[in-house]
Amino acid sequence: MSPSTPRRPFGPGSPLGPRALTPVSGPPLPVPDPDRLVHLQFRRFAGCPVCNLHLRSFVRRHEEIEAAGIREVVVFHSPADELRRHTADLPFAVVADPDKRLYVEFGVESAPRALLDPRVWGPIVRAVLRSSWAILRGRERGPASRPHGGRFGLPADFLIAPDGSVLAAKYGEHAYDQWEVGELLELAGGVRRTGAARG
């Protein structure tokens, strides 16, 4: 593998050992979850406008996601105290990983292309306008001027089965390159259809 080739240790079929992740509020969560699928998504820093834009779509469809048998677990590379101020209203688990241990384990990178890729410029404009309006109305807090872990984080998504196998994975090429809710539900539906066919 050349130095420029990303290290992507998890793909479809990869085994994931059991662990407990501690969210910024609530009890530790088992991953994998013995009773349902886990959508483990890696975001950037607390207050990141692009992350907020994306996560609001998951908030709007949270009941639909839960009904599909999926538990959302979202990881940020910000400290827990800072993260709590930005994520208290989210209906799913948020995990602080300021040392980026999970990021390293899962091969989730930081790179300038996170913000320099032209495909992210439109979402950045929408995200900044939306967050600025929410901040002016007192509904959100602005991010730190120098975010912990930097601004060049790339997103990643993993769908994990109850037995610990990774069913699907996506490593983002820029800061807004991730699964949308519809893609996640389609993946989960495919898992259920495959299971039903085998049964």
CSV table of C-alpha atoms in Angstrom, one decimal:
chain,number,residue,atom,x,y,z
A,1,MET,CA,0.0,0.0,0.0
A,2,SER,CA,1.5,3.3,-1.0
A,3,PRO,CA,1.7,6.3,1.4
A,4,SER,CA,-1.1,8.0,-0.5
A,5,THR,CA,-3.5,5.0,-0.3
A,6,PRO,CA,-6.0,5.4,2.5
A,7,ARG,CA,-6.1,2.7,5.2
A,8,ARG,CA,-9.6,1.3,5.1
A,9,PRO,CA,-9.7,-1.6,7.5
A,10,PHE,CA,-13.5,-2.2,7.5
A,11,GLY,CA,-15.6,-3.2,4.6
A,12,PRO,CA,-18.5,-5.6,3.9
A,13,GLY,CA,-17.9,-8.8,5.8
A,14,SER,CA,-15.2,-7.5,8.2
A,15,PRO,CA,-15.6,-8.7,11.8
A,16,LEU,CA,-15.9,-6.1,14.5
A,17,GLY,CA,-15.1,-7.1,18.0
A,18,PRO,CA,-17.5,-6.3,20.8
A,19,ARG,CA,-17.0,-3.0,22.8
A,20,ALA,CA,-19.0,-0.6,24.8
A,21,LEU,CA,-19.1,3.0,23.7
A,22,THR,CA,-19.9,5.7,26.3
A,23,PRO,CA,-22.1,8.5,25.0
A,24,VAL,CA,-21.9,12.1,26.3
A,25,SER,CA,-25.2,11.3,28.1
A,26,GLY,CA,-26.7,8.0,29.0
A,27,PRO,CA,-25.4,4.6,29.8
A,28,PRO,CA,-22.7,2.8,27.7
A,29,LEU,CA,-23.8,1.2,24.5
A,30,PRO,CA,-22.9,-2.2,23.2
A,31,VAL,CA,-21.5,-2.2,19.7
A,32,PRO,CA,-22.5,-4.5,18.1
A,33,ASP,CA,-26.0,-4.4,19.5
A,34,PRO,CA,-27.3,-7.9,20.0
A,35,ASP,CA,-30.9,-6.8,19.1
A,36,ARG,CA,-30.6,-4.5,16.2
A,37,LEU,CA,-28.4,-3.0,13.5
A,38,VAL,CA,-26.0,-0.2,14.4
A,39,HIS,CA,-25.3,2.7,12.1
A,40,LEU,CA,-22.0,4.0,13.4
A,41,GLN,CA,-21.3,7.4,11.7
A,42,PHE,CA,-18.1,9.5,12.2
A,43,ARG,CA,-18.6,13.2,12.0
A,44,ARG,CA,-16.2,16.1,12.5
A,45,PHE,CA,-16.2,18.7,15.4
A,46,ALA,CA,-18.8,20.0,17.8
A,47,GLY,CA,-20.9,22.7,16.1
A,48,CYS,CA,-19.7,21.8,12.6
A,49,PRO,CA,-22.3,23.4,10.3
A,50,VAL,CA,-22.0,20.6,7.7
A,51,CYS,CA,-22.4,18.0,10.3
A,52,ASN,CA,-25.5,19.8,11.7
A,53,LEU,CA,-27.1,20.0,8.3
A,54,HIS,CA,-26.6,16.3,7.8
A,55,LEU,CA,-27.7,15.3,11.3
A,56,ARG,CA,-30.9,17.3,11.1
A,57,SER,CA,-32.1,15.0,8.3
A,58,PHE,CA,-31.6,12.1,10.7
A,59,VAL,CA,-33.5,13.9,13.5
A,60,ARG,CA,-36.5,14.5,11.2
A,61,ARG,CA,-36.6,10.8,10.3
A,62,HIS,CA,-35.5,9.3,13.6
A,63,GLU,CA,-38.7,7.3,14.2
A,64,GLU,CA,-38.5,5.8,10.7
A,65,ILE,CA,-34.9,4.8,11.4
A,66,GLU,CA,-35.8,3.2,14.7
A,67,ALA,CA,-38.7,1.4,13.1
A,68,ALA,CA,-36.3,-0.1,10.6
A,69,GLY,CA,-34.4,-1.7,13.5
A,70,ILE,CA,-31.4,0.6,13.4
A,71,ARG,CA,-29.6,2.3,16.3
A,72,GLU,CA,-27.8,5.5,15.5
A,73,VAL,CA,-24.4,6.1,17.1
A,74,VAL,CA,-22.6,9.3,16.1
A,75,VAL,CA,-18.9,9.9,16.9
A,76,PHE,CA,-17.2,13.3,17.0
A,77,HIS,CA,-13.6,14.2,17.6
A,78,SER,CA,-14.5,16.8,20.2
A,79,PRO,CA,-14.3,16.6,24.0
A,80,ALA,CA,-17.4,15.5,25.8
A,81,ASP,CA,-18.0,18.8,27.6
A,82,GLU,CA,-17.9,20.7,24.4
A,83,LEU,CA,-20.0,18.2,22.6
A,84,ARG,CA,-22.8,18.3,25.2
A,85,ARG,CA,-23.4,22.0,24.5
A,86,HIS,CA,-24.1,21.2,20.8
A,87,THR,CA,-25.9,17.9,20.8
A,88,ALA,CA,-28.3,17.9,23.8
A,89,ASP,CA,-31.3,17.9,21.6
A,90,LEU,CA,-30.3,15.0,19.4
A,91,PRO,CA,-32.5,11.8,19.9
A,92,PHE,CA,-29.6,9.4,19.4
A,93,ALA,CA,-26.3,8.5,21.1
A,94,VAL,CA,-23.4,10.9,20.6
A,95,VAL,CA,-19.9,9.7,21.5
A,96,ALA,CA,-16.8,11.9,22.1
A,97,ASP,CA,-13.5,10.6,20.8
A,98,PRO,CA,-11.1,13.6,21.3
A,99,ASP,CA,-8.0,11.4,21.0
A,100,LYS,CA,-9.4,9.9,17.8
A,101,ARG,CA,-8.8,6.3,18.9
A,102,LEU,CA,-11.9,5.1,17.1
A,103,TYR,CA,-11.0,7.2,14.1
A,104,VAL,CA,-7.7,5.5,13.9
A,105,GLU,CA,-9.2,2.0,14.5
A,106,PHE,CA,-11.7,2.5,11.7
A,107,GLY,CA,-9.3,4.2,9.3
A,108,VAL,CA,-11.3,7.5,9.3
A,109,GLU,CA,-9.1,10.2,7.9
A,110,SER,CA,-8.5,14.0,7.9
A,111,ALA,CA,-7.5,15.6,4.7
A,112,PRO,CA,-7.7,19.1,3.0
A,113,ARG,CA,-10.0,17.6,0.4
A,114,ALA,CA,-12.7,17.6,3.1
A,115,LEU,CA,-13.3,21.2,2.3
A,116,LEU,CA,-11.4,21.8,-1.0
A,117,ASP,CA,-13.4,19.3,-3.1
A,118,PRO,CA,-15.8,21.3,-5.3
A,119,ARG,CA,-18.6,18.9,-4.5
A,120,VAL,CA,-18.8,20.1,-0.9
A,121,TRP,CA,-19.0,23.8,-1.7
A,122,GLY,CA,-22.7,23.9,-2.2
A,123,PRO,CA,-23.5,22.0,1.0
A,124,ILE,CA,-21.0,24.3,2.9
A,125,VAL,CA,-22.9,27.4,1.8
A,126,ARG,CA,-26.3,25.9,2.7
A,127,ALA,CA,-24.9,24.6,6.1
A,128,VAL,CA,-23.3,28.0,7.0
A,129,LEU,CA,-26.5,29.9,6.1
A,130,ARG,CA,-28.7,27.5,8.1
A,131,SER,CA,-26.4,27.4,11.2
A,132,SER,CA,-25.9,31.2,11.1
A,133,TRP,CA,-29.7,31.7,11.2
A,134,ALA,CA,-30.0,29.1,14.0
A,135,ILE,CA,-27.3,30.8,16.0
A,136,LEU,CA,-28.8,34.3,15.6
A,137,ARG,CA,-32.1,32.9,16.9
A,138,GLY,CA,-30.4,31.3,19.9
A,139,ARG,CA,-31.2,27.7,18.8
A,140,GLU,CA,-27.6,26.7,18.2
A,141,ARG,CA,-24.1,27.5,19.4
A,142,GLY,CA,-21.3,28.4,17.0
A,143,PRO,CA,-18.3,26.1,16.7
A,144,ALA,CA,-15.0,26.9,18.4
A,145,SER,CA,-12.7,29.2,16.3
A,146,ARG,CA,-10.1,26.4,16.5
A,147,PRO,CA,-12.0,23.1,16.7
A,148,HIS,CA,-10.4,20.3,18.6
A,149,GLY,CA,-9.0,17.8,16.1
A,150,GLY,CA,-9.0,20.4,13.3
A,151,ARG,CA,-11.4,21.2,10.4
A,152,PHE,CA,-10.3,18.7,7.8
A,153,GLY,CA,-12.1,15.6,9.1
A,154,LEU,CA,-13.8,13.3,6.6
A,155,PRO,CA,-17.0,11.4,7.4
A,156,ALA,CA,-17.5,7.7,7.4
A,157,ASP,CA,-20.5,5.3,7.9
A,158,PHE,CA,-20.7,1.7,9.0
A,159,LEU,CA,-23.7,-0.6,9.2
A,160,ILE,CA,-23.0,-3.3,11.8
A,161,ALA,CA,-25.0,-6.5,12.3
A,162,PRO,CA,-25.9,-7.9,15.7
A,163,ASP,CA,-23.2,-10.6,15.2
A,164,GLY,CA,-20.5,-8.0,14.7
A,165,SER,CA,-20.1,-8.3,10.9
A,166,VAL,CA,-19.9,-5.1,9.0
A,167,LEU,CA,-22.7,-5.2,6.4
A,168,ALA,CA,-21.7,-2.0,4.5
A,169,ALA,CA,-19.2,0.8,4.9
A,170,LYS,CA,-18.6,4.2,3.3
A,171,TYR,CA,-15.5,6.3,3.6
A,172,GLY,CA,-16.3,9.9,2.6
A,173,GLU,CA,-14.2,11.7,-0.1
A,174,HIS,CA,-15.2,15.2,1.2
A,175,ALA,CA,-17.0,16.7,4.3
A,176,TYR,CA,-20.5,16.0,3.0
A,177,ASP,CA,-20.0,12.6,1.4
A,178,GLN,CA,-22.0,10.3,3.6
A,179,TRP,CA,-25.1,8.1,3.5
A,180,GLU,CA,-28.4,9.9,3.4
A,181,VAL,CA,-31.3,8.5,5.4
A,182,GLY,CA,-32.8,6.9,2.3
A,183,GLU,CA,-29.6,5.0,1.5
A,184,LEU,CA,-29.3,3.8,5.1
A,185,LEU,CA,-32.9,2.5,5.1
A,186,GLU,CA,-32.4,0.8,1.7
A,187,LEU,CA,-29.3,-0.9,3.0
A,188,ALA,CA,-31.2,-2.1,6.1
A,189,GLY,CA,-34.1,-3.3,4.0
A,190,GLY,CA,-31.7,-5.3,1.8
A,191,VAL,CA,-30.3,-7.0,5.0
A,192,ARG,CA,-33.9,-7.9,6.0
A,193,ARG,CA,-34.8,-9.2,2.6
A,194,THR,CA,-31.6,-11.3,2.5
A,195,GLY,CA,-32.3,-12.7,5.9
A,196,ALA,CA,-35.9,-13.5,5.0
A,197,ALA,CA,-34.7,-15.3,1.8
A,198,ARG,CA,-32.2,-17.4,3.8
A,199,GLY,CA,-34.9,-18.2,6.4
